[in-house]
């Protein structure tokens, strides 16, 4: 998101009068300080102060007069206040539409206020509205109304350039096809003029004509086959490359990038949109572009044969072009809409299939069917409108052009009667005029196909162009870590304007076990997500062995982290493949050793095919405890320096829990461990327990120390004891 939008010269001059600096941040606000709707208003910061333009009225506070700038999220928007002499004064206000950008401006202004003039805040949130026309952006980073198809066509030609050779082969066959198609009518003309019109033709002449004509048709078929074969091959090539690029991109993107999209929508872009681009190459490109060659050749021959008649046939073309062009933007929107509705269907389907257990348990099949029906109906309705539009559009275009043929028959007939043309020539001319209808028809379809393909390319490049939010720095360090973890004033929020962690400071020594507790939604998982570097902090830093986590090579760093979550995900494959996932080079004996330490070896041996038993989706069902032990074996094999346990035992029965706990004990030995557990008793062995509350670490200490403190932890333990007693009684 752009955080320094240009001010008009009038405002800029006004600002320069009070501070002689140019803005470093400048972002629109849509409410006045008093809460009234406003336009053309901006909040921003220069090197020396913070400013607000409410239309032309400037309010400026130099940094040397203020202590802090505060961003307060309220139910309907954001209020920015400035703290002066310990008192907070309202400064600016905006609705949720601008909250994310404004929050970043405030963070940037606070850095400037602290004298950190070189550091710049960036906002990686997607633009929610088109900066040009203000329309809501649905699903793509560019506005379908403002984005010209030209940009996407350039991408298309870039793709073509990558397949230059094959394309030239296809064009060669297209030219041959055109030559054969046009020459058939010429042969017919010669036959009519030389043998039929003169009355000198014999049965032998007819047979010769038949043989030549048939031979030309056969050659045409062979050429058609070659053209279709190479176009198909080009389509397959392109779809393969695009899907490869997309899958590499998906792995490259950070979790927050993926979080911001629906799975179904991504699947639709990878499978559906790439197929549409390939279909375009297979069908429209081979067919319609061939027709363009036909069009050019026919026009040239017709002009040479009889330019006056030719002009009569073409006189209707400009009407058609104007007519088609008028509808281009509408057609683009139609396709954009269709894709979006298809995304909704895909997402719904994805949700239902992933959550089928829940749907069935709650007997919500009817509701789900109803929701799917509604999404499907919505799509069908849009598609129906779309088809209706084209069903009216194309006949009108064809009708306009076919007037040309009627005029030619009339005017050409007069020419033959006056001896200015032979009957064969007239036949050839009428045939060419009718043949022109084909290319014209295709060329009117072509915009539709191009826009359809271009919409798909737009959606594909929207993903390909996305910048990973967790970036790897140049010369990133790849080295073995010992496991010291240091949080320094960490501020982080999933959306820029709502921090989940605000000023977290925590020092963890290598090999130490930290238990994380706190109410649900307090930010415990967020804290470990940051340790795993699935997200980057907004402010402050996390250091591993004294080095900023952002300076490490992500692959090398992640390879030294082990994770056991509440729900273990098993990939479709064998038990062996699932354990080996963390270390593909592990030997069989290392895998068996890891499985033994994880208390998994015995149950794996009892499975139908032992280590080769197929698990994952549609595979052999494993219990929660068994899955957890596979996850532990996976983690052991990786020999991690930092271990993350997120509610690893919370969903297990007592017997499984005992086996998993025992395995975890062995696993966590000598590793820095962060463990989240709902059952506080499982954290007693932690060296220290951190209580996350109110966006911060509210308490930290050993179990006994925290009990003595009689604070939040004490209350949580007491509440759980009480709950257990009640459960025992009942
Ligand atoms: P805890 O682990 O303590 O239950 P979390 O760290 O999961 O809490 O969540 C803290 C807050 O962040 C919650 O308000 C939650 O709704 C929000 N949150 C968690 N994950 C995401 C996400 N991927 N995107 C947006 N908000 C999130």
XYZ file of C-alpha atoms and ligand atoms in Angstrom:
757
model
C 0.000 0.000 0.000
C 1.403 3.388 -0.991
C 1.918 5.499 2.157
C 3.096 8.733 0.581
C 0.409 9.920 -1.796
C 1.118 13.203 -3.579
C -0.441 16.413 -2.261
C -1.588 19.002 -4.769
C 0.735 21.997 -5.192
C -1.519 24.313 -3.163
C -1.417 22.057 -0.109
C 2.280 21.355 -0.593
C 3.100 25.068 -0.615
C 1.010 25.627 2.494
C 2.892 22.843 4.267
C 6.252 24.203 3.186
C 5.328 27.582 4.649
C 5.074 26.085 8.149
C 7.839 23.497 8.143
C 9.863 23.819 4.926
C 9.887 20.003 4.566
C 8.207 17.676 2.093
C 5.975 14.835 3.308
C 7.546 11.450 4.086
C 4.130 9.944 4.759
C 0.795 11.196 3.435
C -2.428 9.201 3.475
C -6.090 10.108 2.932
C -8.580 10.365 5.776
C -12.318 10.434 5.246
C -13.551 11.898 8.554
C -12.955 15.249 10.157
C -11.721 15.466 13.726
C -15.369 15.937 14.704
C -16.456 12.763 12.861
C -18.068 14.321 9.771
C -17.489 12.855 6.325
C -14.841 14.676 4.304
C -12.972 14.305 1.041
C -9.597 15.601 -0.118
C -8.199 15.366 3.421
C -4.827 13.899 4.368
C -2.802 13.009 7.415
C 0.961 12.707 7.168
C 4.375 13.408 8.551
C 7.490 15.271 7.506
C 10.958 15.022 9.048
C 9.983 17.633 11.604
C 6.301 17.170 12.408
C 2.882 15.648 11.834
C 0.255 17.360 9.690
C -3.437 17.113 8.895
C -5.179 18.719 5.937
C -8.942 18.910 6.366
C -9.567 20.107 2.835
C -7.437 23.248 2.679
C -7.182 23.763 6.430
C -3.766 22.758 7.761
C -3.093 21.573 11.292
C 0.600 21.028 12.023
C 2.384 19.822 15.188
C 6.188 19.959 15.267
C 7.736 16.848 16.842
C 9.631 18.841 19.478
C 6.281 19.765 21.095
C 4.759 16.257 21.266
C 5.657 13.129 23.253
C 3.857 10.470 21.252
C 1.315 9.938 18.501
C -1.309 7.354 19.377
C -3.546 5.352 17.074
C -6.762 4.295 18.802
C -8.921 1.725 17.038
C -12.591 2.323 17.735
C -15.707 0.479 16.642
C -16.252 2.541 13.511
C -12.751 3.711 12.685
C -9.565 5.130 14.044
C -8.830 8.161 16.175
C -5.325 9.603 16.165
C -4.326 11.542 19.212
C -1.181 13.453 20.081
C 0.235 13.374 23.579
C 1.443 16.765 24.779
C 2.596 17.280 28.388
C 0.986 13.989 29.434
C -2.413 14.939 27.973
C -3.924 13.334 24.847
C -5.526 15.591 22.238
C -7.590 14.362 19.258
C -5.739 15.080 16.041
C -7.352 13.167 13.148
C -9.971 10.558 12.442
C -10.781 8.072 9.673
C -13.131 5.182 8.941
C -12.001 1.532 8.734
C -11.484 1.992 4.998
C -8.294 3.975 5.660
C -7.427 2.516 9.103
C -4.607 0.261 7.920
C -2.711 2.959 6.010
C -3.282 5.577 8.717
C -1.964 3.148 11.390
C 1.236 2.746 9.353
C 1.578 6.519 9.000
C 1.299 6.849 12.787
C 3.970 4.189 13.287
C 6.215 5.935 10.773
C 5.598 9.323 12.425
C 6.526 7.887 15.828
C 9.845 6.658 14.411
C 10.539 10.132 13.004
C 9.574 11.624 16.350
C 12.148 9.365 18.036
C 14.763 10.669 15.612
C 14.945 7.500 13.483
C 14.747 9.507 10.283
C 16.242 6.865 7.993
C 13.775 4.071 8.873
C 10.619 3.857 6.806
C 7.454 1.982 7.624
C 5.961 -0.068 4.830
C 2.459 -1.393 4.609
C 2.107 -4.674 2.759
C -1.683 -4.787 3.068
C -3.375 -4.941 -0.293
C -5.082 -1.868 -1.683
C -8.772 -2.334 -0.957
C -9.922 0.321 -3.392
C -8.763 1.301 -6.828
C -6.603 4.435 -6.337
C -7.910 5.782 -9.685
C -11.675 5.309 -9.517
C -12.249 4.340 -5.877
C -14.056 1.065 -6.759
C -13.725 -1.803 -4.314
C -11.091 -4.231 -5.557
C -12.480 -7.745 -5.424
C -9.945 -10.510 -5.607
C -7.346 -8.726 -7.753
C -4.812 -6.021 -7.068
C -5.845 -4.129 -10.198
C -9.192 -2.642 -11.014
C -10.893 -4.461 -13.930
C -12.418 -1.158 -15.014
C -9.242 0.923 -15.016
C -6.793 -1.765 -16.046
C -6.319 -1.748 -19.769
C -6.191 -5.104 -21.527
C -2.945 -3.889 -23.134
C -0.838 -4.746 -20.064
C -2.119 -8.290 -20.078
C -1.612 -8.599 -23.817
C 2.017 -7.663 -23.300
C 2.250 -10.515 -20.796
C 0.643 -12.786 -23.352
C 3.198 -11.797 -25.964
C 5.974 -12.323 -23.416
C 4.682 -15.865 -22.978
C 4.597 -16.245 -26.761
C 8.147 -14.956 -27.025
C 9.282 -17.740 -24.702
C 7.837 -20.180 -27.256
C 9.040 -18.314 -30.309
C 10.048 -21.321 -32.374
C 6.802 -23.212 -31.925
C 4.872 -20.052 -32.636
C 6.709 -19.546 -35.900
C 5.903 -23.125 -36.901
C 2.206 -22.480 -36.123
C 2.233 -19.230 -38.107
C 3.863 -21.051 -41.011
C 1.014 -23.588 -41.068
C -1.519 -20.768 -40.711
C -0.108 -19.116 -43.828
C -0.208 -22.418 -45.720
C -3.794 -22.968 -44.591
C -4.757 -19.502 -45.850
C -3.062 -20.094 -49.197
C -4.881 -23.401 -49.688
C -8.260 -21.963 -48.602
C -8.011 -19.041 -51.039
C -6.637 -21.069 -53.945
C -9.677 -23.427 -53.960
C -11.929 -20.596 -55.159
C -9.370 -19.563 -57.750
C -9.271 -23.112 -59.173
C -13.079 -23.075 -59.326
C -13.028 -19.745 -61.170
C -10.562 -21.073 -63.796
C -12.715 -24.157 -64.250
C -15.928 -22.147 -64.668
C -14.434 -19.517 -66.999
C -12.318 -21.859 -69.164
C -14.571 -24.895 -69.390
C -18.151 -24.200 -68.293
C -18.804 -20.590 -69.420
C -17.212 -21.225 -72.827
C -19.177 -24.468 -73.261
C -15.972 -26.332 -74.316
C -15.574 -28.466 -71.214
C -15.485 -32.272 -71.391
C -16.099 -35.043 -68.836
C -12.300 -35.416 -68.690
C -11.974 -31.723 -67.687
C -14.527 -32.246 -64.931
C -12.573 -35.285 -63.679
C -9.267 -33.366 -63.739
C -10.920 -30.504 -61.882
C -12.372 -32.947 -59.369
C -8.948 -34.587 -58.785
C -7.160 -31.246 -58.354
C -9.878 -29.893 -56.068
C -9.895 -33.082 -53.986
C -6.068 -33.047 -53.772
C -6.106 -29.442 -52.519
C -8.706 -30.369 -49.874
C -6.502 -33.267 -48.698
C -3.456 -30.997 -48.456
C -5.636 -28.560 -46.481
C -6.540 -31.324 -44.013
C -2.892 -32.266 -43.426
C -2.017 -28.606 -42.854
C -4.965 -28.254 -40.480
C -3.773 -31.274 -38.505
C -0.209 -29.874 -38.190
C -1.537 -26.481 -37.115
C -3.854 -28.009 -34.485
C -1.094 -30.335 -33.237
C 1.431 -27.552 -32.679
C -1.147 -25.170 -31.175
C -2.176 -27.905 -28.744
C 1.446 -28.496 -27.859
C 1.970 -24.775 -27.305
C -1.087 -24.662 -25.021
C 0.166 -27.605 -22.957
C 3.621 -26.028 -22.711
C 2.261 -22.694 -21.560
C -0.099 -24.160 -18.980
C 2.739 -26.311 -17.623
C 5.069 -23.327 -17.271
C 2.425 -21.063 -15.721
C 1.442 -23.716 -13.174
C 5.088 -24.306 -12.352
C 5.647 -20.584 -11.808
C 2.504 -20.397 -9.642
C 3.463 -23.366 -7.485
C 6.985 -21.951 -6.951
C 5.405 -18.613 -6.071
C 3.016 -20.209 -3.583
C 5.915 -21.806 -1.729
C 7.793 -18.512 -1.822
C 4.921 -16.472 -0.408
C 4.642 -16.065 3.321
C 1.775 -17.327 5.418
C 0.162 -13.910 5.627
C 0.024 -13.731 1.811
C -1.722 -17.106 1.685
C -3.968 -16.224 4.653
C -5.282 -13.226 2.752
C -6.680 -15.475 0.013
C -9.117 -18.340 0.020
C -7.837 -21.784 -0.854
C -10.547 -22.338 -3.452
C -9.723 -19.042 -5.121
C -6.047 -20.012 -5.362
C -6.920 -23.447 -6.748
C -9.171 -21.797 -9.339
C -6.343 -19.484 -10.388
C -3.815 -22.300 -10.656
C -6.096 -24.760 -12.414
C -8.962 -22.784 -14.017
C -7.243 -19.615 -15.171
C -4.163 -21.361 -16.545
C -6.460 -23.722 -18.468
C -8.258 -20.716 -19.932
C -4.981 -19.242 -21.183
C -4.066 -22.614 -22.666
C -7.523 -22.947 -24.269
C -7.046 -19.564 -25.844
C -3.811 -20.709 -27.420
C -5.342 -24.018 -28.509
C -8.560 -22.719 -29.948
C -8.829 -18.989 -30.364
C -5.228 -18.340 -31.249
C -5.025 -21.106 -33.848
C -8.453 -20.374 -35.260
C -8.943 -16.640 -34.924
C -5.409 -15.633 -35.835
C -5.626 -17.892 -38.842
C -8.750 -15.979 -39.738
C -6.819 -12.720 -39.475
C -4.472 -14.025 -42.175
C -7.501 -14.992 -44.236
C -8.938 -11.534 -43.749
C -5.787 -9.753 -44.934
C -5.305 -12.102 -47.906
C -8.954 -11.882 -49.006
C -9.021 -8.098 -48.755
C -5.830 -7.805 -50.805
C -7.053 -10.159 -53.551
C -10.487 -8.521 -53.679
C -8.960 -5.046 -53.993
C -6.738 -6.242 -56.821
C -9.630 -7.992 -58.600
C -12.159 -5.169 -58.429
C -11.525 -2.361 -55.963
C -14.958 -0.769 -56.376
C -16.802 -3.972 -55.497
C -14.311 -4.623 -52.715
C -15.022 -1.243 -51.143
C -18.759 -2.012 -51.172
C -18.138 -5.216 -49.203
C -15.896 -3.472 -46.678
C -18.123 -0.464 -46.148
C -19.834 -2.161 -43.215
C -16.652 -3.104 -41.365
C -16.117 0.269 -39.586
C -19.635 0.097 -38.084
C -18.836 -3.301 -36.727
C -15.503 -2.236 -35.245
C -17.046 0.783 -33.505
C -19.917 -1.350 -32.265
C -17.568 -4.015 -30.852
C -15.177 -1.529 -29.252
C -18.027 0.196 -27.435
C -18.772 -3.047 -25.651
C -15.199 -4.039 -24.730
C -15.184 -2.571 -21.167
C -18.540 -4.221 -20.458
C -17.257 -7.580 -21.714
C -14.149 -7.251 -19.493
C -16.328 -6.637 -16.439
C -18.584 -9.564 -17.336
C -15.635 -11.960 -17.326
C -14.147 -10.504 -14.163
C -17.505 -11.020 -12.444
C -17.780 -14.571 -13.706
C -14.351 -15.491 -12.343
C -15.154 -14.010 -8.952
C -18.348 -16.015 -8.744
C -16.483 -19.152 -9.748
C -14.041 -18.450 -6.856
C -16.995 -18.363 -4.456
C -18.163 -21.771 -5.702
C -14.667 -23.240 -5.406
C -14.268 -21.872 -1.892
C -17.608 -23.242 -0.828
C -16.757 -26.655 -2.224
C -13.333 -26.600 -0.583
C -14.886 -25.659 2.766
C -17.547 -28.361 2.607
C -15.084 -31.077 1.633
C -12.549 -30.084 4.309
C -15.216 -29.759 6.985
C -17.453 -32.635 5.886
C -17.127 -34.284 9.321
C -18.475 -31.177 11.080
C -21.212 -30.708 8.472
C -22.432 -34.268 8.939
C -22.080 -34.224 12.728
C -24.278 -31.160 13.009
C -26.671 -32.451 10.337
C -26.079 -29.296 8.290
C -26.114 -30.985 4.889
C -29.253 -29.104 3.860
C -27.797 -25.726 4.853
C -24.612 -26.489 2.959
C -26.545 -27.685 -0.092
C -28.603 -24.500 0.084
C -25.492 -22.292 0.298
C -23.849 -24.142 -2.554
C -27.026 -23.939 -4.584
C -27.181 -20.210 -3.997
C -23.515 -19.685 -5.058
C -24.049 -21.934 -8.054
C -27.255 -20.154 -8.988
C -25.499 -16.820 -8.684
C -22.832 -18.005 -11.083
C -25.359 -19.544 -13.459
C -27.360 -16.316 -13.453
C -24.331 -14.204 -14.327
C -23.311 -16.735 -16.946
C -26.840 -16.725 -18.360
C -26.813 -12.924 -18.596
C -23.427 -13.165 -20.226
C -24.608 -15.668 -22.832
C -27.767 -13.634 -23.456
C -25.620 -10.601 -24.087
C -23.462 -12.451 -26.602
C -26.485 -14.140 -28.203
C -27.811 -10.674 -29.085
C -24.444 -9.126 -29.781
C -23.123 -11.545 -32.417
C -26.190 -11.820 -34.679
C -26.321 -8.016 -34.852
C -22.679 -7.885 -35.897
C -23.204 -10.651 -38.498
C -26.330 -8.998 -39.851
C -24.538 -5.692 -40.372
C -21.805 -7.396 -42.323
C -23.958 -9.715 -44.445
C -25.504 -6.619 -46.087
C -22.200 -6.458 -47.970
C -22.853 -9.821 -49.693
C -26.307 -8.744 -50.966
C -24.899 -5.603 -52.504
C -22.075 -7.560 -54.159
C -24.485 -9.993 -55.831
C -26.437 -7.045 -57.216
C -23.499 -4.853 -58.274
C -21.363 -7.821 -59.447
C -24.288 -9.232 -61.474
C -24.557 -5.872 -63.298
C -20.790 -5.987 -63.987
C -21.089 -9.460 -65.574
C -24.031 -8.320 -67.729
C -21.969 -5.311 -68.869
C -19.022 -7.621 -69.665
C -16.729 -6.033 -67.079
C -16.419 -9.299 -65.182
C -16.493 -13.005 -66.044
C -19.033 -15.305 -64.295
C -16.091 -17.186 -62.720
C -14.738 -13.933 -61.294
C -18.155 -13.065 -59.869
C -18.365 -16.523 -58.275
C -14.892 -16.074 -56.827
C -15.784 -12.594 -55.555
C -19.048 -13.681 -53.946
C -17.263 -16.680 -52.404
C -14.540 -14.388 -51.002
C -17.121 -11.961 -49.653
C -18.870 -14.840 -47.850
C -15.502 -16.159 -46.724
C -14.798 -12.732 -45.240
C -17.760 -13.315 -42.929
C -15.827 -16.148 -41.255
C -12.821 -14.010 -40.266
C -15.097 -11.116 -39.356
C -17.170 -13.386 -37.190
C -14.073 -14.843 -35.582
C -12.623 -11.412 -35.135
C -15.734 -10.316 -33.297
C -15.344 -13.385 -31.098
C -11.668 -12.615 -30.745
C -12.135 -9.629 -28.374
C -14.312 -11.843 -26.188
C -11.683 -14.570 -26.163
C -8.841 -12.112 -25.697
C -10.608 -10.438 -22.774
C -11.465 -13.813 -21.283
C -7.827 -14.864 -21.539
C -6.614 -11.461 -20.400
C -8.839 -11.619 -17.284
C -7.307 -14.984 -16.481
C -3.789 -13.694 -17.059
C -4.558 -10.735 -14.813
C -5.557 -13.124 -12.015
C -2.515 -15.339 -12.594
C -0.106 -12.392 -12.563
C -1.890 -10.974 -9.548
C -0.547 -13.994 -7.630
C 2.788 -14.062 -9.450
C 3.319 -10.367 -8.771
C 2.591 -10.627 -5.063
C 5.557 -9.780 -2.883
C 6.264 -12.191 -0.015
C 5.659 -10.402 3.266
C 8.487 -12.343 4.904
C 11.460 -11.450 2.760
C 14.908 -12.925 2.751
C 17.672 -10.361 3.009
C 20.659 -10.371 0.726
C 23.614 -12.254 2.214
C 21.285 -13.930 4.708
C 23.113 -16.081 7.253
C 22.948 -19.878 7.106
C 24.397 -21.305 10.284
C 23.683 -23.644 13.112
C 21.968 -21.940 16.015
C 22.211 -22.743 19.705
C 18.715 -21.516 20.535
C 18.943 -18.249 22.519
C 15.759 -16.298 21.729
C 15.308 -12.648 22.571
C 12.163 -10.593 22.006
C 12.889 -6.848 22.119
C 9.859 -4.531 22.287
C 8.030 -6.591 19.716
C 4.907 -5.084 18.154
C 2.904 -7.218 15.750
C -0.623 -7.374 14.342
C -2.147 -9.373 11.504
C -3.658 -6.142 10.260
C -1.552 -3.022 10.624
C -4.077 -1.157 12.747
C -4.716 -3.821 15.402
C -1.629 -5.012 17.290
C -1.952 -8.495 18.793
C 1.382 -8.123 20.593
C 2.377 -4.674 21.730
C 5.795 -4.246 23.335
C 6.713 -7.860 24.163
C 10.142 -8.297 25.700
C 11.393 -11.764 26.650
C 14.813 -13.375 27.035
C 14.983 -17.134 26.584
C 18.243 -19.020 27.129
C 19.225 -21.935 24.886
C 17.758 -25.199 26.208
C 15.169 -23.400 28.362
C 11.508 -24.440 28.303
C 8.990 -21.613 28.323
C 5.333 -22.385 28.937
C 2.937 -19.897 27.374
C -0.441 -19.417 29.019
C -3.223 -16.883 28.770
C -6.816 -16.656 27.729
C -7.842 -17.735 24.269
C -7.022 -15.069 21.691
C -4.399 -13.460 23.944
C -1.642 -13.955 21.377
C 0.228 -17.130 22.441
C 0.154 -18.761 18.998
C 1.040 -15.417 17.460
C 4.137 -15.288 19.635
C 5.313 -18.689 18.430
C 4.364 -17.847 14.840
C 6.879 -15.025 15.144
C 9.538 -17.389 16.556
C 8.886 -19.667 13.575
C 9.190 -16.580 11.361
C 5.920 -17.235 9.639
C 5.379 -13.490 9.998
C 7.772 -10.578 10.536
C 7.431 -8.227 13.488
C 6.044 -4.761 12.778
C 8.309 -3.086 15.289
C 11.077 -4.181 17.616
C 13.013 -7.354 16.880
C 13.467 -11.019 17.640
C 17.077 -12.149 17.920
C 18.298 -15.718 17.728
C 21.757 -16.133 19.250
C 22.003 -12.343 19.217
C 21.308 -12.046 15.460
C 18.071 -10.579 14.126
C 15.813 -13.397 12.912
C 15.351 -11.459 9.630
C 19.087 -11.806 8.920
C 18.904 -15.602 8.785
C 18.378 -17.584 5.641
C 14.771 -18.719 6.087
C 15.350 -22.225 4.780
C 18.348 -22.809 7.022
C 16.516 -21.320 10.024
C 13.330 -23.321 9.475
C 15.316 -26.518 9.160
C 16.384 -26.031 12.797
C 12.857 -25.720 14.159
C 10.635 -28.602 15.218
C 6.885 -28.293 15.588
C 4.227 -30.455 17.194
C 0.782 -28.924 16.908
C -2.595 -29.908 18.314
C -3.699 -31.360 14.976
C -0.955 -33.159 13.121
C -1.228 -32.980 9.393
C -0.197 -36.133 7.599
C 0.554 -35.888 3.907
C -0.880 -38.481 1.556
C 1.918 -41.070 1.521
C 3.496 -43.743 3.698
C 4.327 -43.417 7.394
C 7.951 -43.524 6.328
C 7.544 -40.575 3.937
C 5.699 -38.634 6.614
C 8.475 -39.057 9.177
C 11.185 -38.449 6.596
C 9.509 -35.180 5.564
C 11.694 -33.148 7.965
C 14.924 -34.759 6.829
C 14.776 -36.379 3.382
C 18.322 -37.741 3.726
C 17.634 -39.722 6.921
C 18.500 -43.424 6.768
C 16.035 -46.172 7.674
C 17.841 -46.893 10.954
C 17.695 -43.171 11.899
C 13.968 -43.167 11.150
C 13.365 -46.259 13.292
C 15.445 -44.728 16.103
C 13.373 -41.518 15.934
C 10.143 -43.530 15.936
C 11.325 -45.481 19.002
C 12.179 -42.300 20.915
C 8.730 -40.975 19.926
C 6.991 -44.118 21.279
C 5.761 -44.716 17.736
C 7.774 -47.718 16.580
C 5.551 -50.343 18.223
C 2.274 -49.112 16.815
C 3.824 -48.520 13.370
C 4.996 -52.170 13.328
C 1.426 -53.261 14.047
C 0.061 -51.341 11.030
C -0.874 -53.503 7.982
C 2.233 -52.534 5.984
C 4.397 -51.289 8.845
C 6.396 -48.221 7.847
C 5.008 -48.482 4.316
C 1.385 -48.143 5.417
C -0.343 -45.457 3.382
C -1.691 -42.635 5.583
C -3.046 -39.137 4.988
C -6.246 -38.420 3.108
C -8.032 -41.647 2.068
C -5.246 -43.641 3.792
C -5.139 -45.752 6.925
C -6.824 -43.885 9.793
C -4.606 -43.151 12.765
C -5.719 -41.956 16.177
C -4.839 -38.460 17.415
C -2.142 -39.855 19.739
C -0.590 -41.943 16.948
C -0.493 -38.952 14.629
C 1.160 -36.892 17.387
C 3.836 -39.532 17.864
C 4.556 -39.496 14.128
C 4.872 -35.703 14.370
C 7.282 -36.127 17.296
C 9.355 -38.679 15.335
C 9.375 -36.188 12.457
C 10.637 -33.477 14.814
C 13.274 -35.767 16.401
C 14.646 -36.664 12.991
C 15.129 -32.984 12.281
C 17.160 -32.544 15.492
C 15.755 -29.048 16.036
C 17.371 -26.408 18.225
C 14.055 -24.697 18.872
C 10.960 -26.712 19.557
C 7.384 -25.487 19.354
C 4.632 -27.412 21.104
C 1.194 -25.912 20.521
C -1.429 -27.759 22.583
C 0.372 -30.958 21.557
C -1.443 -33.140 24.074
C -4.704 -31.302 24.556
C -6.823 -33.448 22.252
C -5.654 -36.816 23.596
C -7.082 -39.379 26.012
C -5.147 -40.112 29.197
C -3.301 -43.174 27.915
C -2.208 -41.534 24.671
C -1.318 -38.386 26.558
C 1.034 -40.351 28.791
C 2.846 -41.869 25.770
C 3.009 -38.524 23.963
C 4.176 -36.674 27.118
C 6.918 -39.236 27.616
C 8.038 -38.808 23.990
C 7.901 -35.026 24.296
C 10.036 -35.135 27.444
C 12.725 -36.961 25.501
C 12.343 -34.615 22.545
C 12.590 -31.352 24.425
C 15.728 -32.347 26.264
C 18.449 -29.747 25.577
C 16.319 -27.759 23.154
C 14.803 -24.311 23.563
C 11.114 -25.098 23.881
C 8.030 -22.925 23.632
C 4.982 -24.840 24.808
C 1.374 -23.709 24.788
C -0.972 -25.816 26.856
C -4.510 -25.332 27.922
C -4.067 -27.865 30.758
C -1.729 -25.937 33.022
C -0.564 -29.098 34.823
C 1.357 -30.124 31.687
C 3.509 -27.015 31.999
C 4.745 -27.638 35.536
C 8.056 -28.927 34.195
C 8.629 -25.673 32.261
C 11.604 -23.653 33.468
C 9.513 -20.528 33.270
C 5.920 -19.752 32.457
C 4.953 -16.578 30.596
C 1.416 -15.270 30.937
C 0.275 -13.443 27.797
C -2.386 -10.869 28.542
C -3.476 -7.511 27.169
C -1.059 -7.778 24.207
C 1.939 -8.181 26.531
C 3.747 -10.641 28.765
C 1.950 -9.810 31.961
C 3.740 -12.283 34.298
C 6.783 -14.479 34.020
C 8.407 -16.916 36.425
C 8.438 -20.545 37.553
C 5.188 -22.293 38.441
C 5.821 -21.795 42.166
C 6.904 -18.178 41.792
C 3.787 -17.326 39.838
C 1.541 -19.119 42.317
C 3.049 -17.084 45.127
C 2.454 -13.905 43.181
C -1.301 -14.590 43.254
C -1.803 -12.815 39.923
C -3.310 -13.930 36.614
C -1.544 -17.314 36.602
C -2.723 -18.071 40.132
C -6.296 -17.280 39.113
C -6.036 -19.466 36.021
C -4.712 -22.416 38.090
C -7.444 -21.963 40.714
C -10.123 -21.771 38.025
C -8.872 -24.988 36.490
C -8.714 -26.778 39.855
C -12.280 -25.717 40.512
C -13.335 -26.980 37.103
C -11.640 -30.349 37.676
C -13.353 -30.706 41.070
C -16.738 -29.970 39.527
C -16.044 -32.480 36.762
C -14.984 -35.137 39.294
C -18.178 -34.654 41.338
C -20.428 -34.995 38.333
P -4.073 -17.609 21.312
O -3.062 -18.542 20.738
O -3.613 -16.950 22.571
O -5.416 -18.233 21.480
P -3.765 -16.211 18.814
O -2.342 -15.817 18.825
O -4.137 -17.387 18.002
O -4.284 -16.403 20.308
O -4.642 -14.989 18.321
C -4.459 -13.686 18.823
C -5.386 -12.743 18.036
O -4.975 -12.699 16.692
C -6.820 -13.200 18.053
O -7.621 -12.060 18.158
C -7.012 -13.833 16.689
O -8.321 -13.638 16.239
C -6.040 -13.054 15.831
N -5.484 -13.903 14.782
C -4.867 -15.085 14.929
N -4.438 -15.567 13.735
C -4.815 -14.667 12.793
C -4.663 -14.571 11.370
N -4.037 -15.500 10.671
N -5.172 -13.496 10.753
C -5.807 -12.517 11.450
N -5.970 -12.537 12.795
C -5.487 -13.583 13.476
